[in-house]
Tab-separated table of C-alpha atoms in Angstrom:
chain	number	residue	atom	x	y	z
A	1	MET	CA	0.114	-0.119	0.011
A	2	ILE	CA	1.279	3.367	-1.111
A	3	ILE	CA	1.098	6.003	1.855
A	4	MET	CA	1.104	9.627	0.516
A	5	LYS	CA	3.180	11.994	2.114
A	6	GLN	CA	2.185	15.614	3.007
A	7	ILE	CA	3.401	17.881	0.294
A	8	VAL	CA	6.628	19.733	0.935
A	9	ASP	CA	6.191	23.626	0.661
A	10	ILE	CA	8.796	25.793	-0.913
A	11	SER	CA	9.407	28.970	1.013
A	12	PHE	CA	9.863	32.235	-1.305
A	13	TRP	CA	13.312	32.255	0.141
A	14	GLN	CA	13.761	28.795	-1.147
A	15	LEU	CA	12.588	29.844	-4.600
A	16	GLY	CA	14.663	32.825	-4.785
A	17	PHE	CA	17.446	30.461	-3.968
A	18	GLY	CA	16.505	28.435	-7.026
A	19	TYR	CA	17.087	31.217	-9.533
A	20	LEU	CA	20.867	30.707	-8.532
A	21	ILE	CA	20.962	27.664	-10.860
A	22	LEU	CA	20.460	29.717	-14.068
A	23	LEU	CA	23.641	30.888	-13.779
A	24	LEU	CA	24.957	27.382	-15.030
A	25	PRO	CA	23.270	28.192	-18.375
A	26	ILE	CA	23.930	31.620	-18.389
A	27	VAL	CA	27.545	31.325	-18.127
A	28	GLY	CA	27.689	28.718	-21.074
A	29	LEU	CA	25.571	31.358	-23.187
A	30	TRP	CA	28.057	33.957	-22.557
A	31	LEU	CA	30.708	31.736	-23.232
A	32	PHE	CA	29.655	30.933	-26.733
A	33	ARG	CA	28.456	34.230	-27.440
A	34	THR	CA	24.983	33.292	-28.384
A	35	GLY	CA	23.114	36.362	-27.891
A	36	LEU	CA	20.481	34.687	-25.959
A	37	ILE	CA	21.257	35.800	-22.134
A	38	LYS	CA	18.928	38.996	-22.398
A	39	SER	CA	16.436	36.916	-23.974
A	40	LEU	CA	16.932	34.098	-21.115
A	41	LEU	CA	16.684	36.544	-18.258
A	42	ILE	CA	13.338	38.385	-20.048
A	43	GLY	CA	11.669	35.239	-20.430
A	44	ALA	CA	12.381	34.024	-16.620
A	45	SER	CA	11.300	37.352	-15.389
A	46	ARG	CA	8.071	37.422	-17.273
A	47	MET	CA	7.390	33.373	-16.827
A	48	THR	CA	7.952	34.523	-12.565
A	49	VAL	CA	5.677	37.541	-12.943
A	50	GLN	CA	3.212	35.731	-15.226
A	51	LEU	CA	2.966	32.375	-12.787
A	52	LEU	CA	2.858	34.521	-9.473
A	53	LEU	CA	-0.307	36.787	-11.014
A	54	VAL	CA	-1.690	33.614	-12.383
A	55	GLY	CA	-1.325	32.305	-9.001
A	56	VAL	CA	-3.173	34.855	-7.590
A	57	TYR	CA	-5.898	35.048	-10.195
A	58	LEU	CA	-6.788	31.379	-10.171
A	59	GLY	CA	-7.125	31.482	-6.406
A	60	TYR	CA	-10.063	33.847	-6.851
A	61	LEU	CA	-11.256	32.311	-9.914
A	62	PHE	CA	-11.609	28.789	-8.026
A	63	GLU	CA	-13.100	30.555	-4.826
A	64	LEU	CA	-15.773	32.095	-7.313
A	65	ASN	CA	-16.193	29.020	-9.506
A	66	ASN	CA	-18.549	30.906	-11.557
A	67	ALA	CA	-19.619	29.754	-14.958
A	68	TRP	CA	-19.304	32.887	-17.044
A	69	ILE	CA	-16.427	34.234	-15.383
A	70	ASN	CA	-14.450	31.151	-16.098
A	71	ILE	CA	-15.745	31.076	-19.675
A	72	VAL	CA	-14.734	34.606	-20.245
A	73	TRP	CA	-10.993	33.807	-18.810
A	74	VAL	CA	-10.700	31.048	-21.317
A	75	ILE	CA	-11.928	33.320	-24.174
A	76	VAL	CA	-9.175	35.801	-22.735
A	77	MET	CA	-6.507	32.507	-22.951
A	78	ILE	CA	-7.760	31.858	-26.616
A	79	PHE	CA	-7.595	35.517	-27.698
A	80	VAL	CA	-4.008	35.956	-26.155
A	81	GLY	CA	-2.981	32.623	-27.882
A	82	ALA	CA	-4.156	34.079	-31.419
A	83	LEU	CA	-2.365	37.055	-31.341
A	84	THR	CA	0.889	35.297	-29.984
A	85	VAL	CA	0.610	32.701	-32.898
A	86	SER	CA	0.258	35.912	-35.320
A	87	THR	CA	3.141	37.860	-33.889
A	88	ARG	CA	5.400	35.155	-33.446
A	89	THR	CA	4.608	33.465	-36.971
A	90	GLY	CA	5.157	37.199	-38.285
A	91	VAL	CA	1.933	36.538	-40.117
A	92	ASN	CA	-0.448	39.800	-41.006
A	93	LYS	CA	-2.532	40.181	-37.891
A	94	LYS	CA	-5.301	41.816	-39.680
A	95	MET	CA	-5.778	38.968	-41.881
A	96	PHE	CA	-5.151	36.234	-39.512
A	97	VAL	CA	-6.011	36.704	-35.818
A	98	LEU	CA	-9.681	36.057	-36.738
A	99	PRO	CA	-9.311	32.638	-38.079
A	100	PHE	CA	-6.821	31.503	-35.426
A	101	ILE	CA	-9.327	32.918	-32.518
A	102	ILE	CA	-12.121	31.019	-34.491
A	103	ALA	CA	-9.673	27.759	-34.745
A	104	GLY	CA	-9.022	27.655	-30.991
A	105	PHE	CA	-12.431	28.659	-29.796
A	106	THR	CA	-13.716	25.521	-32.154
A	107	SER	CA	-11.294	23.164	-31.017
A	108	LEU	CA	-11.400	23.600	-27.353
A	109	VAL	CA	-15.121	23.655	-27.585
A	110	ILE	CA	-14.746	19.947	-29.374
A	111	ILE	CA	-11.763	18.711	-26.730
A	112	ASP	CA	-13.420	19.965	-23.444
A	113	SER	CA	-16.772	18.620	-24.477
A	114	PHE	CA	-15.320	15.357	-25.012
A	115	PHE	CA	-13.098	14.917	-22.115
A	116	LEU	CA	-14.447	17.029	-19.411
A	117	GLY	CA	-18.136	16.418	-20.464
A	118	ALA	CA	-17.966	12.770	-21.994
A	119	ILE	CA	-14.715	11.245	-20.112
A	120	ILE	CA	-14.295	12.695	-16.507
A	121	GLN	CA	-18.071	13.392	-16.844
A	122	LEU	CA	-18.060	16.649	-14.515
A	123	ASP	CA	-20.995	17.215	-12.785
A	124	TYR	CA	-20.150	20.808	-13.339
A	125	PHE	CA	-18.744	21.038	-16.648
A	126	PHE	CA	-17.490	24.823	-16.198
A	127	ASP	CA	-15.684	23.720	-12.546
A	128	ALA	CA	-12.806	26.108	-12.409
A	129	ARG	CA	-10.279	23.338	-11.155
A	130	TYR	CA	-10.625	21.197	-14.075
A	131	PHE	CA	-12.208	23.718	-17.002
A	132	ILE	CA	-9.402	26.450	-16.544
A	133	PRO	CA	-6.203	24.150	-16.289
A	134	ILE	CA	-7.011	21.633	-18.727
A	135	SER	CA	-8.023	24.264	-21.230
A	136	GLY	CA	-4.835	26.307	-20.772
A	137	MET	CA	-2.675	23.064	-21.411
A	138	ILE	CA	-4.509	22.260	-24.537
A	139	LEU	CA	-4.352	26.171	-25.630
A	140	GLY	CA	-0.584	26.474	-24.354
A	141	ASN	CA	0.837	23.359	-26.188
A	142	SER	CA	-1.439	24.211	-29.449
A	143	MET	CA	0.135	27.820	-29.401
A	144	ASN	CA	3.365	26.287	-29.495
A	145	HIS	CA	2.589	23.944	-32.330
A	146	ASN	CA	0.509	26.354	-34.307
A	147	ILE	CA	3.444	28.671	-34.209
A	148	VAL	CA	5.613	26.257	-36.053
A	149	GLY	CA	2.973	24.635	-38.330
A	150	ILE	CA	1.542	28.440	-39.368
A	151	SER	CA	5.196	29.384	-40.025
A	152	ALA	CA	5.943	26.590	-42.015
A	153	TYR	CA	2.780	26.742	-44.385
A	154	PHE	CA	2.856	30.609	-44.976
A	155	ASP	CA	6.788	30.483	-45.139
A	156	GLY	CA	6.494	27.628	-47.977
A	157	LEU	CA	3.796	29.285	-49.689
A	158	VAL	CA	5.280	32.740	-49.828
A	159	GLN	CA	8.687	30.981	-50.910
A	160	LYS	CA	7.235	28.404	-53.283
A	161	GLU	CA	4.640	30.849	-54.849
A	162	GLU	CA	5.519	29.501	-57.838
A	163	LEU	CA	5.268	25.809	-57.062
A	164	TYR	CA	1.571	26.627	-55.587
A	165	ASN	CA	0.586	28.210	-58.948
A	166	PHE	CA	2.052	25.504	-60.979
A	167	LEU	CA	-0.140	23.084	-58.968
A	168	LEU	CA	-3.213	25.140	-59.435
A	169	ALA	CA	-2.685	25.832	-62.975
A	170	ASN	CA	-2.294	21.984	-63.813
A	171	THR	CA	-5.016	20.411	-61.469
A	172	ASN	CA	-7.203	23.468	-61.522
A	173	ASP	CA	-8.121	22.496	-57.831
A	174	ARG	CA	-6.810	24.302	-54.643
A	175	LYS	CA	-6.902	21.602	-52.270
A	176	ALA	CA	-4.406	19.665	-54.198
A	177	ALA	CA	-2.341	22.441	-54.918
A	178	LEU	CA	-2.163	23.349	-51.243
A	179	THR	CA	-1.733	19.638	-49.798
A	180	PRO	CA	2.077	19.593	-49.923
A	181	PHE	CA	2.240	22.840	-47.889
A	182	VAL	CA	-0.278	21.443	-45.574
A	183	GLN	CA	1.443	17.964	-45.452
A	184	ASP	CA	4.583	20.090	-44.664
A	185	ALA	CA	3.030	22.132	-41.937
A	186	LEU	CA	1.359	19.286	-40.276
A	187	LYS	CA	4.737	17.317	-40.127
A	188	LYS	CA	6.852	19.914	-38.553
A	189	ALA	CA	4.284	20.425	-36.232
A	190	LEU	CA	3.300	17.539	-34.703
A	191	ASN	CA	5.962	15.387	-35.336
A	192	PRO	CA	7.906	16.303	-32.318
A	193	MET	CA	5.010	15.740	-29.976
A	194	ILE	CA	4.634	12.406	-31.426
A	195	ALA	CA	8.053	11.865	-30.711
A	196	ASN	CA	8.088	13.122	-27.382
A	197	MET	CA	4.486	11.091	-26.550
A	198	SER	CA	6.069	7.684	-27.621
A	199	VAL	CA	9.086	8.049	-25.340
A	200	MET	CA	6.842	9.356	-22.493
A	201	GLY	CA	7.551	7.830	-19.110
A	202	LEU	CA	10.793	6.350	-20.551
A	203	ILE	CA	13.148	9.216	-20.848
A	204	SER	CA	10.795	12.040	-19.724
A	205	LEU	CA	8.157	12.386	-16.967
A	206	PRO	CA	5.510	14.994	-17.838
A	207	GLY	CA	4.990	18.300	-15.560
A	208	MET	CA	1.615	17.703	-15.014
A	209	MET	CA	1.948	14.274	-13.805
A	210	THR	CA	4.916	15.068	-11.520
A	211	GLY	CA	3.148	18.116	-10.134
A	212	GLN	CA	0.230	15.976	-9.160
A	213	ILE	CA	2.454	13.332	-7.554
A	214	LEU	CA	4.220	16.333	-5.445
A	215	GLY	CA	0.533	17.288	-4.667
A	216	GLY	CA	-0.250	14.196	-3.048
A	217	SER	CA	-1.729	12.669	-5.635
A	218	SER	CA	-1.181	8.551	-6.105
A	219	PRO	CA	1.300	7.804	-9.284
A	220	ALA	CA	-1.802	5.512	-10.841
A	221	GLU	CA	-4.037	8.209	-10.456
A	222	ALA	CA	-1.678	10.978	-11.926
A	223	ILE	CA	-0.720	8.862	-15.039
A	224	LYS	CA	-4.599	8.135	-15.843
A	225	TYR	CA	-4.947	12.037	-15.978
A	226	GLN	CA	-1.590	12.469	-17.764
A	227	ILE	CA	-2.857	10.132	-20.323
A	228	MET	CA	-5.888	11.823	-20.924
A	229	ILE	CA	-4.220	15.138	-21.098
A	230	MET	CA	-1.662	13.736	-23.783
A	231	LEU	CA	-4.740	12.512	-25.978
A	232	ALA	CA	-6.361	15.987	-25.237
A	233	ILE	CA	-3.313	17.777	-26.036
A	234	LEU	CA	-2.288	15.836	-29.249
A	235	THR	CA	-5.994	15.819	-30.640
A	236	GLY	CA	-6.680	19.579	-29.684
A	237	CYS	CA	-3.131	20.722	-31.196
A	238	SER	CA	-3.888	18.867	-34.162
A	239	LEU	CA	-7.449	20.215	-34.611
A	240	ASN	CA	-6.341	23.770	-33.969
A	241	LEU	CA	-3.555	23.911	-36.406
A	242	PHE	CA	-5.911	22.024	-39.015
A	243	LEU	CA	-8.692	24.467	-38.300
A	244	SER	CA	-6.388	27.460	-38.396
A	245	LEU	CA	-5.047	26.658	-41.808
A	246	TYR	CA	-8.518	25.752	-43.127
A	247	PHE	CA	-9.990	29.381	-41.781
A	248	SER	CA	-7.016	31.185	-42.582
A	249	ASN	CA	-6.868	30.010	-46.485
A	250	LYS	CA	-10.208	31.851	-46.686
A	251	TYR	CA	-7.870	35.321	-46.154
A	252	ALA	CA	-4.984	34.273	-48.057
A	253	PHE	CA	-5.939	33.916	-51.645
A	254	ASN	CA	-7.660	36.190	-53.959
A	255	LYS	CA	-10.807	35.639	-56.012
A	256	TYR	CA	-8.443	34.075	-58.430
A	257	GLY	CA	-6.976	31.908	-55.961
A	258	ALA	CA	-3.550	33.625	-56.168
A	259	LEU	CA	-1.791	33.899	-53.075
A	260	LYS	CA	-2.350	37.480	-51.809
A	261	LYS	CA	0.524	39.972	-50.879
A	262	GLY	CA	1.240	41.265	-47.702
A	263	ILE	CA	0.664	37.806	-45.924
A	264	ILE	CA	4.358	38.090	-43.951
A	265	VAL	CA	4.411	41.321	-42.742
A	266	GLN	CA	7.303	41.601	-40.166
A	267	LYS	CA	10.332	39.346	-39.294
A	268	LYS	CA	9.555	36.645	-36.958
A	269	ILE	CA	10.481	37.186	-33.381
A	270	ARG	CA	14.015	35.536	-32.590
A	271	PRO	CA	15.705	35.428	-29.679
A	272	ARG	CA	18.550	38.277	-29.564
A	273	ASN	CA	20.780	39.930	-26.889
B	1	MET	CA	-8.096	32.852	-78.960
B	2	ILE	CA	-6.198	34.595	-76.274
B	3	GLU	CA	-6.757	38.457	-76.012
B	4	LEU	CA	-5.328	41.122	-73.937
B	5	ASN	CA	-6.899	44.381	-74.211
B	6	ASN	CA	-5.356	47.656	-73.193
B	7	VAL	CA	-3.523	45.685	-70.222
B	8	THR	CA	-1.885	48.224	-67.806
B	9	LEU	CA	-0.027	46.777	-64.688
B	10	TYR	CA	2.196	48.341	-62.104
B	11	PHE	CA	4.369	46.677	-59.358
B	12	GLY	CA	4.484	49.755	-56.689
B	13	GLN	CA	5.699	52.643	-58.800
B	14	ASN	CA	7.148	50.305	-61.567
B	15	LYS	CA	5.096	50.453	-64.550
B	16	VAL	CA	5.438	47.064	-66.154
B	17	PHE	CA	3.133	47.401	-68.755
B	18	ASP	CA	1.225	50.312	-70.227
B	19	ASP	CA	-1.806	49.786	-72.387
B	20	LEU	CA	-0.679	46.784	-73.883
B	21	SER	CA	-2.927	44.656	-76.437
B	22	VAL	CA	-2.272	41.664	-77.925
B	23	SER	CA	-4.022	38.883	-79.695
B	24	ILE	CA	-2.853	35.026	-80.075
B	25	PRO	CA	-4.970	33.076	-82.416
B	26	LYS	CA	-5.931	29.754	-81.354
B	27	GLY	CA	-3.474	27.402	-82.795
B	28	ALA	CA	-0.650	29.579	-82.600
B	29	ARG	CA	2.896	28.840	-81.354
B	30	CYS	CA	3.229	32.385	-79.807
B	31	CYS	CA	6.815	33.331	-78.380
B	32	ILE	CA	7.184	36.048	-76.095
B	33	SER	CA	10.894	37.509	-76.302
B	34	GLY	CA	12.397	40.673	-74.686
B	35	ALA	CA	15.221	41.196	-72.317
B	36	SER	CA	15.283	40.069	-68.676
B	37	GLY	CA	12.994	42.170	-66.417
B	38	LYS	CA	10.766	43.376	-69.043
B	39	GLY	CA	7.311	41.331	-67.738
B	40	LYS	CA	7.471	38.030	-70.101
B	41	SER	CA	6.828	35.769	-67.141
B	42	THR	CA	4.620	38.245	-65.434
B	43	LEU	CA	2.507	38.562	-68.912
B	44	LEU	CA	2.284	34.357	-68.757
B	45	LYS	CA	0.751	34.977	-65.161
B	46	ILE	CA	-1.784	37.680	-66.166
B	47	ILE	CA	-3.203	35.093	-68.880
B	48	GLN	CA	-3.923	32.462	-65.866
B	49	GLY	CA	-5.189	35.276	-63.676
B	50	PHE	CA	-2.333	34.987	-60.875
B	51	VAL	CA	-1.376	38.296	-61.710
B	52	LYS	CA	-4.230	41.177	-61.861
B	53	PRO	CA	-3.698	44.395	-63.996
B	54	GLN	CA	-4.749	47.477	-62.741
B	55	LEU	CA	-6.146	48.243	-66.335
B	56	GLY	CA	-7.732	46.431	-69.041
B	57	ASN	CA	-8.949	42.971	-69.602
B	58	VAL	CA	-7.881	39.281	-70.537
B	59	ILE	CA	-10.393	37.127	-72.971
B	60	ILE	CA	-9.701	33.216	-73.086
B	61	ASN	CA	-11.953	31.500	-75.936
B	62	ASP	CA	-14.523	34.344	-75.674
B	63	GLU	CA	-14.410	34.105	-72.008
B	64	VAL	CA	-13.300	37.264	-70.101
B	65	LEU	CA	-11.063	36.198	-67.184
B	66	SER	CA	-12.782	37.134	-63.973
B	67	SER	CA	-13.005	35.441	-60.505
B	68	LYS	CA	-16.223	34.056	-62.260
B	69	THR	CA	-14.562	32.405	-65.166
B	70	ILE	CA	-11.050	31.524	-63.892
B	71	SER	CA	-12.090	27.821	-63.119
B	72	SER	CA	-13.340	27.159	-66.604
B	73	ILE	CA	-10.542	28.907	-67.989
B	74	ARG	CA	-8.000	27.123	-66.074
B	75	ASN	CA	-9.483	23.711	-67.098
B	76	ASN	CA	-8.297	24.780	-70.597
B	77	ILE	CA	-4.959	25.600	-69.708
B	78	SER	CA	-1.751	23.641	-68.620
B	79	TRP	CA	1.520	25.579	-67.775
B	80	VAL	CA	5.152	24.563	-67.271
B	81	PRO	CA	7.384	26.994	-65.286
B	82	GLN	CA	11.028	27.354	-65.056
B	83	ASN	CA	13.358	25.750	-62.757
B	84	ILE	CA	10.354	24.662	-60.272
B	85	ASP	CA	11.533	23.090	-56.671
B	86	LEU	CA	8.887	19.857	-56.992
B	87	PRO	CA	7.804	18.188	-53.845
B	88	VAL	CA	7.931	14.811	-55.362
B	89	GLU	CA	10.503	12.275	-56.470
B	90	SER	CA	9.745	11.052	-59.489
B	91	GLY	CA	7.710	11.617	-62.731
B	92	ILE	CA	5.235	8.617	-61.442
B	93	GLU	CA	4.631	10.758	-58.294
B	94	LEU	CA	4.221	14.134	-60.230
B	95	MET	CA	1.673	12.535	-62.343
B	96	ASN	CA	-0.509	11.850	-59.240
B	97	LEU	CA	0.287	15.004	-57.771
B	98	LEU	CA	-1.183	16.633	-61.212
B	99	LYS	CA	-3.729	14.283	-61.323
B	100	LEU	CA	-3.626	12.726	-64.396
B	101	THR	CA	-6.415	10.608	-65.343
B	102	SER	CA	-6.162	7.451	-66.840
B	103	SER	CA	-6.471	8.684	-70.303
B	104	ASP	CA	-3.769	11.196	-69.824
B	105	LYS	CA	-1.755	8.168	-68.554
B	106	LYS	CA	-2.218	6.343	-71.511
B	107	LEU	CA	-0.483	9.515	-73.722
B	108	ILE	CA	2.373	9.832	-71.552
B	109	GLY	CA	4.615	7.282	-73.027
B	110	PHE	CA	4.091	9.045	-76.643
B	111	PHE	CA	4.891	12.307	-75.509
B	112	ILE	CA	8.175	11.262	-73.266
B	113	GLU	CA	9.591	9.562	-76.249
B	114	LYS	CA	8.646	12.044	-78.636
B	115	LEU	CA	11.303	14.062	-76.283
B	116	GLY	CA	13.761	11.423	-77.144
B	117	LEU	CA	13.378	9.661	-73.533
B	118	ASN	CA	12.356	6.396	-72.820
B	119	SER	CA	9.148	5.691	-70.601
B	120	ASP	CA	11.117	4.022	-67.754
B	121	ILE	CA	12.296	7.419	-66.929
B	122	LEU	CA	9.126	8.056	-65.211
B	123	GLU	CA	9.985	5.614	-62.179
B	124	GLN	CA	13.198	6.588	-61.882
B	125	SER	CA	14.450	9.262	-59.112
B	126	PHE	CA	14.575	12.650	-60.137
B	127	LYS	CA	17.894	12.839	-58.251
B	128	GLU	CA	19.103	10.053	-60.888
B	129	VAL	CA	18.135	12.279	-63.858
B	130	SER	CA	19.860	15.302	-65.301
B	131	GLY	CA	18.439	18.968	-65.046
B	132	GLY	CA	17.056	18.250	-69.134
B	133	GLN	CA	15.700	15.332	-68.571
B	134	LYS	CA	13.386	16.297	-65.548
B	135	GLN	CA	12.610	19.269	-67.727
B	136	ARG	CA	11.320	17.108	-70.287
B	137	ILE	CA	9.680	14.458	-67.864
B	138	VAL	CA	7.500	17.819	-66.525
B	139	LEU	CA	6.850	19.200	-70.095
B	140	ALA	CA	5.800	15.614	-71.294
B	141	ILE	CA	3.375	15.212	-67.992
B	142	CYS	CA	2.003	18.498	-68.540
B	143	MET	CA	1.066	18.091	-72.527
B	144	ALA	CA	-0.175	14.705	-71.598
B	145	LYS	CA	-3.191	16.838	-69.838
B	146	GLN	CA	-4.295	17.757	-73.439
B	147	LYS	CA	-5.163	21.293	-72.631
B	148	PRO	CA	-6.491	23.438	-75.611
B	149	ILE	CA	-3.611	25.922	-74.274
B	150	LEU	CA	0.040	25.442	-72.918
B	151	ILE	CA	2.277	27.810	-71.334
B	152	LEU	CA	5.653	27.165	-71.503
B	153	ASP	CA	7.847	29.447	-69.419
B	154	GLU	CA	11.425	28.780	-70.555
B	155	PRO	CA	10.832	25.368	-71.848
B	156	THR	CA	14.318	25.304	-73.236
B	157	SER	CA	16.490	26.828	-70.510
B	158	SER	CA	17.817	23.311	-69.516
B	159	LEU	CA	17.782	21.870	-73.205
B	160	ASP	CA	20.368	20.648	-75.154
B	161	ASP	CA	20.063	21.549	-79.087
B	162	LEU	CA	18.958	17.887	-80.013
B	163	SER	CA	16.244	18.004	-77.033
B	164	ILE	CA	15.092	21.623	-78.291
B	165	SER	CA	14.386	19.850	-81.726
B	166	PHE	CA	12.176	17.062	-80.088
B	167	LEU	CA	10.568	19.748	-78.474
B	168	ILE	CA	9.970	22.011	-81.413
B	169	ASN	CA	8.870	18.700	-83.060
B	170	LEU	CA	6.576	17.846	-80.873
B	171	VAL	CA	4.971	21.187	-79.985
B	172	ASN	CA	4.427	21.457	-84.092
B	173	SER	CA	2.434	18.274	-84.168
B	174	LEU	CA	-0.012	19.619	-81.698
B	175	ASP	CA	-2.427	21.216	-84.297
B	176	LYS	CA	-5.380	22.373	-82.174
B	177	VAL	CA	-3.084	23.373	-79.389
B	178	THR	CA	-2.177	26.741	-78.723
B	179	VAL	CA	1.213	27.551	-77.485
B	180	VAL	CA	2.323	30.544	-75.340
B	181	SER	CA	5.679	30.633	-74.542
B	182	THR	CA	9.261	32.746	-73.197
B	183	SER	CA	12.372	32.092	-74.572
B	184	HIS	CA	15.528	33.550	-75.056
B	185	ASN	CA	16.691	30.432	-77.593
B	186	ASP	CA	16.921	31.716	-81.095
B	187	LYS	CA	16.001	28.130	-82.407
B	188	TRP	CA	12.958	28.151	-80.455
B	189	VAL	CA	11.929	31.639	-81.408
B	190	LYS	CA	12.359	31.125	-84.987
B	191	SER	CA	9.977	28.085	-84.982
B	192	ALA	CA	7.023	30.272	-83.539
B	193	THR	CA	4.281	31.548	-85.759
B	194	GLN	CA	3.794	34.792	-83.572
B	195	ILE	CA	6.666	36.551	-81.732
B	196	ILE	CA	5.469	39.169	-79.165
B	197	LYS	CA	8.696	41.358	-78.381
B	198	LEU	CA	8.524	43.426	-75.095
């Protein structure tokens, strides 16, 4: 029989002391002149502030546990995710934020309905303790994979516009002309996740499971949730990317099927010092 | 019949065509010639609706090129661009990508052989064939689609003299097909029935 121990809390002093470990990557990055130190420090600072604020917000949200507030919170996450994808991929925000929002919303409704409604069968579907973190995990992962997929798709189309035109001219079928670009985007975005999933438990222990075990859950319970969340993330990411590409296509081409100019409007955000 | 009427096109501040009018009769071997940057390839794209001029119109087989007619017009066109980076590894894969019908596939051997190649080359990896062979494979596959209008952008760019002769003979044997091309090759230009100088 497994006896679950009480969680060992981390004091703010201990947490602050933990930051010292960052000196190791900072020294390495400095030695190799990567230009990433500033980005690392900004990233770590942002992560700290954002998570501390989220900790406070989530405390209130869990206490209130109001369906409308929880829905609004998730919609804000969808909106921020869509904006981040537009910024990071360098695509024209005016053209593509709306399709990304619609894709995020549609995929989340489907995934949440299936996993929270049909699998976990929550009595209260919008329970903040489940609805917000699970939606957040799906949206966060979708955002990262969308950035890779959308970048590959539109970079491919812009750089190989001649190939797209060639396929469109000779097949007179836009779906056939776009197929190589969609294949490339899906492979680049989803391959790493599939590879990661296939070695999960062998060479990596996922964060959510680790968090649950540290929080007092039994490993068996944590693993069941981890499997469910992995399925939800994989499906959510695939669906979100697929829908983002589908809805984006409505804005990316003119009435003649030709690629519009000005799809990529800015250089992608890359790490710099 | 392909007609361009009073076409004016700007790229930003740069005027590419100013009130250009051109008429290409059905069955013509039309070659667009001119120095680099004069808009030869752009003219081919205007005919296919990939570039829309600010003024003027394009009429193809009595249909004015518009968003409503583009699909039926594209049904009549096959286009071979210059030096395309293909996402497939062989001629067979390209035939599938371009959705050749079974009747198109029956003709492919005829076109391949007329261009001086053996049909077996369709199964060979593009990595194992020369640039000129690859260009002829793409030309043969596009021609096998039997579209009434064939648009060729620099079709001779990777071909040797003998292969150019094969291509000229093949194109001249396609009586009902209107061929619109661009080329810097003298032999190809001389074989045209109509030359548009830009």
